[in-house]
Coordinates of C-alpha atoms in Angstrom, one line a residue:
Chain A
M1 CA -52.6 -4.4 123.2
Y2 CA -52.8 -3.2 126.2
S3 CA -55.9 -5.9 126.8
L4 CA -53.4 -8.4 126.1
I5 CA -50.7 -7.3 128.3
S6 CA -52.9 -6.5 131.2
N7 CA -54.6 -10.3 130.5
E8 CA -50.9 -11.7 131.5
M9 CA -50.5 -9.5 134.3
T10 CA -53.6 -10.8 135.8
K11 CA -52.5 -14.3 135.2
L12 CA -48.8 -13.5 136.5
I13 CA -50.8 -11.6 139.8
G14 CA -53.0 -15.3 140.0
R15 CA -49.8 -17.0 140.4
R16 CA -49.1 -15.0 143.1
K17 CA -45.6 -14.8 141.8
F18 CA -44.6 -11.4 142.5
I19 CA -46.0 -12.0 146.6
M20 CA -43.3 -15.2 146.3
V21 CA -40.9 -12.7 145.5
G22 CA -41.6 -10.2 147.9
L23 CA -41.1 -12.5 151.1
I24 CA -37.7 -14.1 149.2
I25 CA -36.9 -10.5 149.5
A26 CA -37.6 -9.6 152.5
V27 CA -36.0 -12.6 154.6
L28 CA -33.1 -12.0 152.5
L29 CA -32.4 -8.8 153.4
C30 CA -33.7 -9.1 157.3
L31 CA -30.6 -11.7 157.4
F32 CA -28.1 -9.3 155.4
A33 CA -29.3 -6.2 157.7
Y34 CA -28.4 -8.5 160.7
A35 CA -25.6 -9.8 160.1
Q36 CA -24.4 -6.0 158.7
T37 CA -25.4 -5.0 161.9
K38 CA -22.8 -7.6 164.1
Q39 CA -20.1 -6.8 161.6
S40 CA -19.9 -3.0 162.2
E41 CA -20.7 -4.3 166.1
S42 CA -17.6 -6.5 165.8
I43 CA -15.1 -4.0 164.1
R44 CA -16.2 -1.0 166.9
E45 CA -16.1 -3.5 169.9
R46 CA -12.5 -4.4 168.7
I47 CA -11.4 -0.3 168.6
G48 CA -13.2 1.2 170.2
T49 CA -14.8 4.2 169.5
S50 CA -17.6 4.9 166.1
D51 CA -14.7 7.3 164.6
W52 CA -15.2 6.0 161.1
R53 CA -12.0 7.5 160.0
Q54 CA -9.5 5.1 162.7
E55 CA -11.9 2.3 161.8
L56 CA -11.1 2.6 157.7
Q57 CA -7.5 2.8 158.8
Q58 CA -7.7 -0.2 160.7
Q59 CA -9.2 -2.1 157.6
I60 CA -7.1 -0.8 155.0
I61 CA -4.2 -2.3 157.5
D62 CA -6.2 -5.5 158.1
G63 CA -5.4 -5.6 154.2
Q64 CA -2.7 -4.9 154.0
N65 CA -1.8 -8.0 156.6
R66 CA -3.9 -10.4 154.6
L67 CA -2.1 -9.7 151.4
S68 CA 0.5 -11.7 151.5
N69 CA -1.8 -14.9 151.6
A70 CA -4.3 -13.6 149.3
G71 CA -3.1 -15.7 146.6
P72 CA -5.2 -15.1 143.5
W73 CA -7.2 -12.6 145.3
R74 CA -4.4 -10.2 145.8
E75 CA -4.7 -8.2 142.9
Q76 CA -8.3 -6.8 144.2
L77 CA -7.6 -6.7 147.5
Q78 CA -4.9 -4.5 146.3
I79 CA -7.3 -2.2 144.0
R80 CA -9.9 -1.9 146.7
L81 CA -7.3 -0.5 149.2
Q82 CA -5.7 1.6 147.3
Q83 CA -9.1 2.7 146.5
M84 CA -9.9 3.1 150.7
Q85 CA -6.9 4.9 150.8
Y86 CA -8.2 7.2 148.4
Y87 CA -11.5 7.8 150.2
L88 CA -9.4 8.4 153.0
D89 CA -7.0 10.6 152.4
H90 CA -9.6 12.5 150.8
D91 CA -11.7 12.7 154.1
I92 CA -14.4 10.9 152.4
N93 CA -16.5 8.6 154.4
P94 CA -17.1 5.3 152.1
S95 CA -19.4 4.0 154.2
Q96 CA -21.9 6.7 156.2
P97 CA -24.3 4.2 158.5
G98 CA -27.0 4.8 157.5
A99 CA -30.0 2.9 154.9
P100 CA -29.0 3.8 151.7
T101 CA -25.2 2.9 151.8
F102 CA -26.7 -0.3 152.8
I103 CA -29.0 -0.6 149.2
R104 CA -26.0 0.6 147.7
G105 CA -23.9 -2.5 149.1
F106 CA -26.7 -5.4 149.1
L107 CA -27.8 -3.8 145.2
E108 CA -24.3 -4.5 144.3
N109 CA -23.5 -8.1 145.8
S110 CA -27.4 -9.1 144.6
T111 CA -27.0 -7.9 140.4
E112 CA -25.5 -11.1 139.3
L113 CA -26.8 -13.4 141.1
F114 CA -29.9 -12.6 143.9
L115 CA -32.0 -10.8 141.4
P116 CA -31.2 -12.4 137.9
L117 CA -32.9 -15.3 140.3
L118 CA -35.9 -13.9 141.5
I119 CA -36.4 -12.9 137.6
M120 CA -36.0 -16.4 136.1
M121 CA -38.9 -16.9 138.9
V122 CA -41.0 -14.7 136.7
A123 CA -39.8 -15.2 133.7
A124 CA -39.4 -18.8 132.9
D125 CA -42.5 -20.0 132.5
M126 CA -44.0 -17.6 131.0
V127 CA -44.8 -19.5 127.8
S128 CA -43.7 -22.8 129.0
S129 CA -46.6 -23.3 131.5
E130 CA -49.2 -22.1 129.1
R131 CA -47.8 -25.5 127.0
S132 CA -47.7 -27.5 129.7
L133 CA -51.0 -26.5 131.1
G134 CA -52.9 -26.7 127.2
T135 CA -53.8 -23.2 127.6
I136 CA -51.5 -21.8 125.0
K137 CA -54.3 -23.4 122.2
L138 CA -56.9 -21.0 123.7
L139 CA -54.5 -18.4 123.9
L140 CA -53.6 -19.3 120.2
T141 CA -57.2 -19.8 118.1
R142 CA -57.9 -16.1 119.6
P143 CA -57.7 -13.8 116.2
V144 CA -55.0 -12.3 117.7
S145 CA -51.4 -12.9 115.2
R146 CA -48.6 -15.3 117.3
F147 CA -46.1 -12.0 117.4
R148 CA -48.7 -10.0 119.0
V149 CA -49.8 -12.6 121.8
L150 CA -45.5 -13.0 122.1
L151 CA -45.1 -9.7 122.5
S152 CA -47.5 -8.8 125.1
K153 CA -46.1 -11.6 127.0
Y154 CA -42.9 -10.1 126.5
L155 CA -43.5 -6.7 127.9
T156 CA -45.8 -7.6 130.3
L157 CA -41.8 -9.6 131.4
V158 CA -40.5 -6.0 130.9
L159 CA -42.8 -4.0 133.3
S160 CA -42.5 -7.3 135.8
V161 CA -38.9 -6.8 135.9
S162 CA -39.9 -3.3 136.4
M163 CA -42.4 -4.6 139.7
I164 CA -39.6 -6.4 140.9
M165 CA -36.6 -3.4 141.4
L166 CA -39.3 -1.4 142.5
I167 CA -40.4 -4.2 145.3
Y168 CA -37.3 -4.5 146.2
G169 CA -36.4 -0.7 146.1
F170 CA -38.6 -0.5 148.2
L171 CA -38.2 -3.7 151.1
T172 CA -34.5 -2.4 150.9
F173 CA -35.7 1.2 151.7
A174 CA -38.1 0.2 154.0
I175 CA -36.1 -2.6 156.4
S176 CA -32.9 -0.6 156.3
A177 CA -34.3 2.2 157.1
I178 CA -35.9 1.1 160.2
M179 CA -32.8 -0.8 161.3
F180 CA -29.7 2.1 160.4
G181 CA -31.8 4.8 160.0
N182 CA -32.6 7.1 157.4
D183 CA -29.2 9.9 156.4
G184 CA -27.1 9.9 154.2
W185 CA -28.7 10.2 151.0
T186 CA -26.2 13.6 150.0
A187 CA -23.1 11.9 151.3
P188 CA -20.4 12.6 148.5
V189 CA -19.7 8.7 146.8
L190 CA -16.7 8.4 144.8
T191 CA -17.2 7.1 141.2
G192 CA -14.5 6.8 138.4
F193 CA -12.3 3.8 139.5
S194 CA -10.6 2.4 137.0
S195 CA -7.9 -0.3 137.0
Q196 CA -4.8 -0.8 135.5
G197 CA -2.6 -4.4 135.6
G198 CA -3.6 -4.3 139.2
E199 CA -2.9 -0.3 139.5
L200 CA -5.9 2.4 141.0
D201 CA -6.3 5.2 138.0
I202 CA -7.5 7.9 139.7
S203 CA -7.6 10.1 136.2
A204 CA -10.9 10.2 135.8
V205 CA -12.5 9.9 139.3
R206 CA -15.4 12.1 139.9
L207 CA -17.6 12.9 143.3
I208 CA -21.5 12.2 143.2
P209 CA -24.6 12.3 146.1
Q210 CA -25.3 8.8 146.9
W211 CA -29.2 9.1 146.1
Q212 CA -27.7 10.0 142.5
Y213 CA -24.9 7.1 142.6
I214 CA -28.2 4.5 144.1
L215 CA -30.4 5.7 140.6
H216 CA -27.1 4.8 138.6
E217 CA -26.9 0.8 140.3
F218 CA -31.1 0.9 140.2
G219 CA -30.5 1.3 136.4
L220 CA -27.7 -1.4 136.2
A221 CA -29.9 -3.7 137.9
W222 CA -32.3 -3.3 136.0
Y223 CA -30.4 -3.4 132.8
V224 CA -29.2 -6.6 134.0
S225 CA -32.6 -8.2 134.5
L226 CA -34.3 -7.0 132.0
V227 CA -31.2 -9.2 130.1
I228 CA -31.6 -12.0 132.3
G229 CA -35.1 -12.1 132.2
T230 CA -35.3 -11.8 128.3
L231 CA -32.8 -15.4 128.2
S232 CA -34.9 -17.3 130.7
F233 CA -38.1 -16.4 128.6
M234 CA -36.3 -17.4 124.8
L235 CA -35.2 -20.4 126.9
S236 CA -39.2 -20.4 128.0
V237 CA -40.3 -20.5 124.3
L238 CA -37.3 -23.3 123.1
I239 CA -37.9 -26.2 126.3
R240 CA -41.3 -27.2 127.0
S241 CA -40.2 -28.2 130.2
T242 CA -39.9 -24.8 133.0
A243 CA -37.6 -27.0 135.4
A244 CA -35.4 -27.6 132.8
G245 CA -35.5 -24.1 131.3
M246 CA -34.8 -23.1 134.3
G247 CA -32.3 -25.4 135.2
V248 CA -30.1 -24.6 132.2
M249 CA -30.3 -20.7 132.9
I250 CA -29.0 -21.3 136.7
A251 CA -26.4 -23.5 135.2
C252 CA -25.4 -20.1 133.1
L253 CA -26.0 -17.8 136.2
I254 CA -23.4 -19.9 138.6
S255 CA -20.8 -20.8 135.9
G256 CA -20.6 -17.2 135.6
A257 CA -19.9 -16.4 139.2
I258 CA -17.3 -18.9 139.0
L259 CA -15.9 -18.4 136.1
S260 CA -15.5 -14.3 136.9
N261 CA -13.2 -15.5 139.0
M262 CA -10.7 -17.2 137.2
V263 CA -11.3 -16.4 133.4
S264 CA -8.7 -13.8 133.7
S265 CA -6.3 -15.2 131.0
W266 CA -9.4 -16.6 128.7
E267 CA -9.4 -13.1 127.0
S268 CA -12.6 -14.8 124.2
A269 CA -14.4 -15.1 127.8
K270 CA -15.2 -11.9 128.1
Y271 CA -18.0 -12.5 125.1
L272 CA -20.2 -14.8 127.7
F273 CA -23.4 -12.8 129.0
M274 CA -22.5 -14.4 132.0
V275 CA -19.1 -12.8 132.9
N276 CA -20.4 -9.3 132.2
L277 CA -23.0 -9.7 135.1
G278 CA -21.4 -7.6 137.0
V279 CA -21.9 -3.9 135.8
I280 CA -22.0 -2.1 139.0
G281 CA -18.9 -3.4 139.9
Y282 CA -17.1 -0.5 136.8
L283 CA -19.1 1.8 139.0
E284 CA -17.6 1.3 142.5
G285 CA -14.1 0.6 140.5
S286 CA -13.9 -3.2 141.0
S287 CA -10.8 -4.5 139.2
P288 CA -12.8 -6.4 135.9
P289 CA -12.8 -10.3 135.1
V290 CA -10.9 -9.5 131.9
E291 CA -8.8 -7.1 131.9
G292 CA -10.2 -4.2 129.1
M293 CA -13.6 -4.5 129.9
T294 CA -15.4 -1.6 130.3
L295 CA -19.0 -1.1 131.0
S296 CA -20.0 0.1 127.9
F297 CA -18.1 -3.3 126.6
S298 CA -20.0 -4.7 128.7
L299 CA -23.5 -3.3 128.5
L300 CA -22.8 -3.7 124.9
V301 CA -22.4 -7.6 124.8
L302 CA -25.5 -7.9 126.8
L303 CA -27.5 -6.1 124.5
V304 CA -25.9 -8.6 121.4
W305 CA -27.2 -11.2 123.9
A306 CA -30.5 -10.3 124.7
I307 CA -31.7 -9.0 121.2
A308 CA -30.3 -12.7 119.8
G309 CA -32.1 -14.6 122.4
L310 CA -35.2 -12.5 121.5
I311 CA -35.2 -12.9 117.8
T312 CA -34.7 -16.7 118.6
A313 CA -37.9 -17.0 120.6
F314 CA -39.7 -14.9 118.3
A315 CA -38.7 -16.7 115.3
V316 CA -39.2 -19.7 116.4
F317 CA -42.2 -19.4 118.4
M318 CA -44.0 -18.1 115.3
K319 CA -42.9 -21.1 113.1
K320 CA -43.2 -24.3 115.9
D321 CA -46.2 -26.6 115.3
V322 CA -48.5 -26.6 118.6
Y323 CA -50.5 -29.4 119.6
Chain B
M1 CA -58.8 -10.6 140.3
N2 CA -60.0 -7.2 139.5
K3 CA -59.4 -4.4 136.8
K4 CA -58.5 -2.1 138.7
S5 CA -55.4 -3.6 140.7
V6 CA -54.0 -4.7 137.6
N7 CA -54.1 -1.3 135.8
I8 CA -52.0 -0.3 139.2
V9 CA -49.9 -2.6 138.7
I10 CA -49.3 -2.1 135.1
M11 CA -49.1 1.6 136.0
L12 CA -46.0 1.2 139.4
S13 CA -44.3 -0.9 136.6
A14 CA -43.8 1.8 134.3
A15 CA -42.7 4.2 136.5
A16 CA -40.0 2.0 137.7
C17 CA -39.2 1.4 134.9
L18 CA -39.3 5.0 133.4
L19 CA -36.8 5.4 136.8
C20 CA -34.3 2.8 135.7
L21 CA -34.3 4.1 132.4
T22 CA -33.8 7.5 134.0
G23 CA -30.7 5.9 136.1
L24 CA -29.1 3.9 132.9
G25 CA -29.3 7.2 131.2
W26 CA -27.9 9.1 132.9
L27 CA -25.0 7.3 133.6
L28 CA -24.4 6.9 129.9
W29 CA -24.9 9.8 130.1
G30 CA -22.3 10.8 132.1
Q31 CA -20.0 8.8 131.1
A32 CA -20.5 9.8 127.7
R33 CA -19.6 14.0 129.2
G34 CA -17.5 12.9 131.9
V35 CA -18.7 15.7 134.6
G36 CA -19.6 15.4 137.6
E37 CA -18.0 17.5 140.5
A38 CA -14.7 18.2 140.3
L39 CA -12.4 16.6 143.1
Q40 CA -11.1 18.9 145.5
P41 CA -7.2 18.1 146.9
A42 CA -7.2 16.2 149.8
T43 CA -8.1 18.4 152.8
S44 CA -7.7 16.0 155.1
A45 CA -8.2 16.5 159.0
E46 CA -5.1 17.0 160.4
G47 CA -6.0 18.0 164.3
A48 CA -4.9 15.2 167.2
A49 CA -8.2 12.8 167.5
K50 CA -8.7 13.2 171.0
T51 CA -11.4 10.6 172.6
E52 CA -12.3 11.0 176.2
G53 CA -10.4 7.8 177.5
L54 CA -7.5 6.1 177.6
S55 CA -6.4 5.5 173.6
I56 CA -3.4 3.6 172.7
V57 CA -1.9 3.1 168.6
A58 CA 0.2 0.2 168.4
L59 CA 2.5 0.7 165.1
G60 CA 4.8 -2.2 163.6
D61 CA 5.3 -5.5 163.3
S62 CA 4.1 -9.0 162.7
L63 CA 4.4 -9.2 166.9
T64 CA 2.0 -5.5 166.8
R65 CA -0.4 -8.0 164.3
G66 CA -0.1 -10.7 167.2
T67 CA 1.4 -13.4 164.1
G68 CA 1.2 -16.8 166.2
D69 CA -1.2 -15.8 169.0
S70 CA -4.2 -18.3 167.9
E71 CA -6.9 -16.0 168.2
G72 CA -4.6 -13.0 166.7
K73 CA -4.8 -10.3 169.4
G74 CA -1.2 -10.2 170.0
Y75 CA 0.3 -8.4 172.7
V76 CA -1.7 -5.4 172.0
G77 CA -5.0 -7.5 172.1
Y78 CA -4.1 -9.1 175.5
L79 CA -3.1 -5.7 176.7
G80 CA -6.4 -3.8 175.3
D81 CA -8.8 -6.1 177.5
W82 CA -7.1 -6.2 180.4
L83 CA -7.3 -3.2 180.6
K84 CA -10.7 -2.5 179.8
S85 CA -11.8 -3.0 182.6
R86 CA -10.7 -0.2 184.2
Y87 CA -11.1 2.2 181.2
P88 CA -14.4 1.2 180.0
E89 CA -13.9 4.2 176.9
L90 CA -10.0 2.5 175.6
T91 CA -9.3 3.1 172.1
V92 CA -6.9 0.6 171.1
S93 CA -5.7 0.8 167.0
N94 CA -3.6 -2.0 166.0
L95 CA -1.3 -0.3 162.6
G96 CA 0.9 -3.4 162.9
V97 CA 1.4 -5.1 159.0
K98 CA 3.1 -8.5 159.1
G99 CA 6.8 -7.9 157.7
Y100 CA 7.1 -4.6 158.0
T101 CA 10.5 -3.3 158.6
A102 CA 11.6 0.2 159.4
P103 CA 11.8 2.1 155.9
Q104 CA 9.0 0.4 155.8
L105 CA 6.7 1.8 158.8
A106 CA 8.8 5.3 158.2
E107 CA 6.8 5.6 155.1
L108 CA 3.1 4.7 156.8
L109 CA 4.4 7.6 159.3
E110 CA 3.3 9.9 156.4
Q111 CA -0.1 9.0 155.7
P112 CA -2.5 11.7 158.1
E113 CA -4.9 9.9 159.6
V114 CA -2.6 7.4 161.0
R115 CA -0.6 11.3 162.0
R116 CA -3.8 12.2 163.5
Q117 CA -4.7 8.9 165.5
I118 CA -0.7 9.4 166.9
G119 CA -1.4 13.4 167.7
G120 CA -3.7 11.5 170.3
A121 CA -2.6 9.4 171.3
D122 CA -1.8 8.6 175.1
Y123 CA 0.5 5.1 174.6
I124 CA 2.2 4.6 171.2
L125 CA 3.2 0.9 171.1
L126 CA 6.1 0.1 168.9
T127 CA 7.6 -2.9 167.8
I128 CA 10.2 -2.7 164.7
G129 CA 13.6 -4.2 163.7
G130 CA 12.8 -8.2 164.0
N131 CA 12.3 -7.8 160.0
D132 CA 15.2 -5.5 159.4
L133 CA 17.4 -7.9 162.2
F134 CA 16.4 -11.7 160.9
Q135 CA 15.1 -10.4 157.2
G136 CA 11.5 -12.0 157.9
G137 CA 13.3 -15.4 159.8
Q138 CA 14.8 -16.2 157.1
A139 CA 18.3 -15.7 158.6
L140 CA 18.2 -18.9 160.1
L141 CA 20.3 -20.9 158.2
Q142 CA 23.0 -18.3 157.3
L143 CA 22.8 -17.3 160.7
E144 CA 26.3 -15.8 160.8
E145 CA 26.7 -13.8 157.5
G146 CA 22.7 -13.6 157.2
I147 CA 22.9 -11.5 161.0
E148 CA 26.8 -9.9 161.1
A149 CA 26.0 -8.8 158.1
G150 CA 23.0 -6.7 159.0
S151 CA 21.8 -3.8 158.5
G152 CA 22.6 -2.2 161.3
E153 CA 23.5 1.3 161.0
G154 CA 20.7 1.4 158.3
F155 CA 17.9 0.6 160.6
I156 CA 19.6 3.3 163.4
S157 CA 19.2 5.5 161.6
S158 CA 15.6 4.5 160.5
L159 CA 14.5 4.4 164.5
K160 CA 15.8 7.6 165.1
G161 CA 13.6 8.8 162.5
I162 CA 11.0 7.2 163.6
L163 CA 11.2 8.1 167.2
K164 CA 12.0 11.7 166.5
E165 CA 8.6 11.6 163.2
I166 CA 6.2 10.1 167.0
R167 CA 8.0 12.8 169.1
S168 CA 7.2 15.7 167.1
L169 CA 3.6 14.2 166.8
N170 CA 2.7 13.8 169.7
A171 CA 5.1 15.7 172.4
E172 CA 3.8 13.8 175.4
G173 CA 2.4 10.4 174.7
E174 CA 4.0 7.6 176.3
I175 CA 5.9 5.2 173.7
M176 CA 6.7 2.2 174.0
L177 CA 9.6 0.1 172.1
M178 CA 9.5 -3.8 172.3
G179 CA 13.1 -4.8 172.8
L180 CA 13.8 -8.1 170.9
Y181 CA 14.3 -11.2 171.7
N182 CA 15.8 -14.7 170.6
P183 CA 14.0 -16.8 168.3
F184 CA 17.2 -19.5 167.9
Q185 CA 17.8 -20.2 171.8
D186 CA 17.3 -23.7 171.1
F187 CA 19.0 -24.5 168.1
G188 CA 23.0 -24.7 168.0
E189 CA 24.4 -21.4 167.5
S190 CA 22.3 -19.9 169.9
N191 CA 24.7 -18.5 171.8
L192 CA 26.1 -16.3 168.4
A193 CA 22.5 -15.3 167.5
S194 CA 21.9 -14.3 171.3
S195 CA 25.0 -12.2 171.8
V196 CA 23.7 -10.4 168.1
V197 CA 20.2 -9.9 169.6
M198 CA 21.7 -8.3 172.7
S199 CA 24.1 -6.1 171.3
W200 CA 20.9 -5.1 168.8
N201 CA 18.6 -4.2 171.7
Q202 CA 21.8 -2.8 173.5
K203 CA 21.9 -0.1 170.6
V204 CA 18.3 0.7 170.4
W205 CA 17.8 1.3 174.0
E206 CA 21.2 3.7 173.1
T207 CA 19.2 5.5 170.2
A208 CA 16.1 5.5 172.3
S209 CA 17.8 7.3 175.4
A210 CA 18.1 10.2 173.6
Y211 CA 14.8 11.1 173.3
S212 CA 12.2 11.8 176.4
G213 CA 9.7 9.9 177.4
I214 CA 10.3 6.6 176.0
I215 CA 10.4 3.6 177.3
V216 CA 12.3 -0.2 175.7
V217 CA 10.2 -3.0 176.6
P218 CA 13.0 -5.7 176.9
T219 CA 11.7 -9.3 176.2
F220 CA 15.1 -10.7 176.2
D221 CA 14.6 -12.4 179.6
L222 CA 11.1 -13.6 179.0
F223 CA 12.7 -16.1 175.7
Q224 CA 15.7 -16.7 177.8
Q225 CA 13.9 -18.1 180.8
H226 CA 10.8 -19.7 178.4
G227 CA 11.8 -20.1 175.3
S228 CA 9.9 -23.1 173.4
D229 CA 7.0 -22.9 175.6
Y230 CA 6.4 -18.7 174.6
L231 CA 7.1 -19.6 171.1
F232 CA 4.6 -20.7 168.0
S233 CA 5.7 -23.4 165.7
D234 CA 6.8 -21.4 163.4
G235 CA 10.0 -20.8 165.6
F236 CA 10.0 -17.3 165.3
H237 CA 6.8 -15.5 166.4
P238 CA 5.5 -16.1 170.2
N239 CA 2.5 -18.1 170.8
D240 CA -0.5 -17.2 173.1
K241 CA 1.7 -17.9 176.2
G242 CA 4.9 -15.8 174.8
Y243 CA 2.2 -12.8 173.7
Q244 CA 0.3 -13.1 176.9
A245 CA 3.6 -12.9 178.8
I246 CA 4.9 -9.7 177.4
A247 CA 1.6 -7.8 177.1
K248 CA 1.6 -8.4 181.5
R249 CA 5.0 -6.8 181.7
Y250 CA 3.3 -3.8 179.4
L251 CA 0.4 -4.0 181.9
S252 CA 2.5 -3.2 185.0
L253 CA 3.7 -0.1 183.0
M254 CA 0.9 1.3 182.6
V255 CA -0.9 0.6 185.5
P256 CA 0.9 2.2 188.7
E257 CA 0.3 -0.9 190.8
G258 CA 0.9 -3.3 188.4
G259 CA -1.9 -5.1 189.1
L260 CA -3.6 -7.3 187.4
A261 CA -7.7 -7.0 186.5
S262 CA -8.3 -10.2 185.5

């Protein structure tokens, strides 16, 4: 089994997948880090201070002014403002400048679209490329069962998802530590906020150090990435063309991003996997797309989708005629 | 691609996988158990936010926020820009919220951070009353009943509370309260509106004079003369020019020579 996995890994490395992923991450990171510096600079210029309390207070007031014409975002903004106020009331800086805070924010913004896209780059052609290149015949004529062939491919996928998380973590850390300094790993972060009908519920709020929060985030991001990877893997088995498989997956992801913002009245949409990708939002306490969704619910929905995808992939692969 | 580096990649991936699993497992375990440091009640730093340079805190409604100004600066923003050349260490905190009435402002004053900032301010700029008087501009049509029956008494008592509160937080800082102008200069009933605004200002003036170090900055005359030039297209808030004219007036009161930097 190990030699099969190692064989698959060699193929992935040979196609320079990880280098591509690393390059994309690095370029985007530089953009975001630069934007972040610009933003905090402009706030500082306007108030003329680096006192975070004053900055936060200003942000709350700015938010209150936007509240009247926020339209459909009103509820979310309100929750966000109440949260900021809670931080302020407890004298905790929600965005202590430094690499950890940047990593925290960047990770939160990239789980829904950016990371899944990177994962797809690896997962989408895992099986279909073998077919289009014709190498699948070589693979299947070996004295190894089809089940083991596909299993080794899937395990390689799990490993590469982890590898991408590692590359991602390392690059974010390296670049943000250079740009923002390496302080704030033990800074306190509040988690456990939940929202009930546009009101912030603070009964379960807990205080944890930032490094732990980031570890949680990585865990969730990895989970989401793995689910997306599994589904792309399934499409790669089902659809002969890599481009078509990727297209389907991208369409799902984008529709998820759009749906998340407008399904609040369509209750059963919460069973779609793409609406459940924003799991880090639960850590942070932003209001979920459909009222009543919780972290465990979303994780469970994703798990069901992944298992169904995996079963389909194996069933099809083992029965399919190869010519 | 040699065997060794592939092995290294696999090992690293496995380690990363374990690490992520730890994060996830820890989170779920924590969720189930509800562990974590319990949160102690608010311990806010009540001490005044004293900064090195000049510090300005602006409170109030849309006039403080700068509604109608194309850059969203408002008179506070322009004032800050001009003062900056003289006081490089200037800090300006604009806490104005659109549509605020006097009772809402009184509520804002209860927040610890707002109190802290007021405590350390050299100047406290205040605009309030426009929404109490005109009810956000909607009284335009029912000018007569709307304003005559306006909650003058209620407003004055709220204003007293606000001024008292600010004074108790900051005994020395200069409080500058903006007098109202009549935005309905060019309407048929402008005389009625003008007299209502004037008597309103009169009451505000009397109230403010009971406290030390409060200046009421008049704006009525500015808009009386340049009404249509100074008003934004909503016919209620000042435009860029209007805010600049107001800011100039403030500047002449804050800088001894009254000299303009720009």
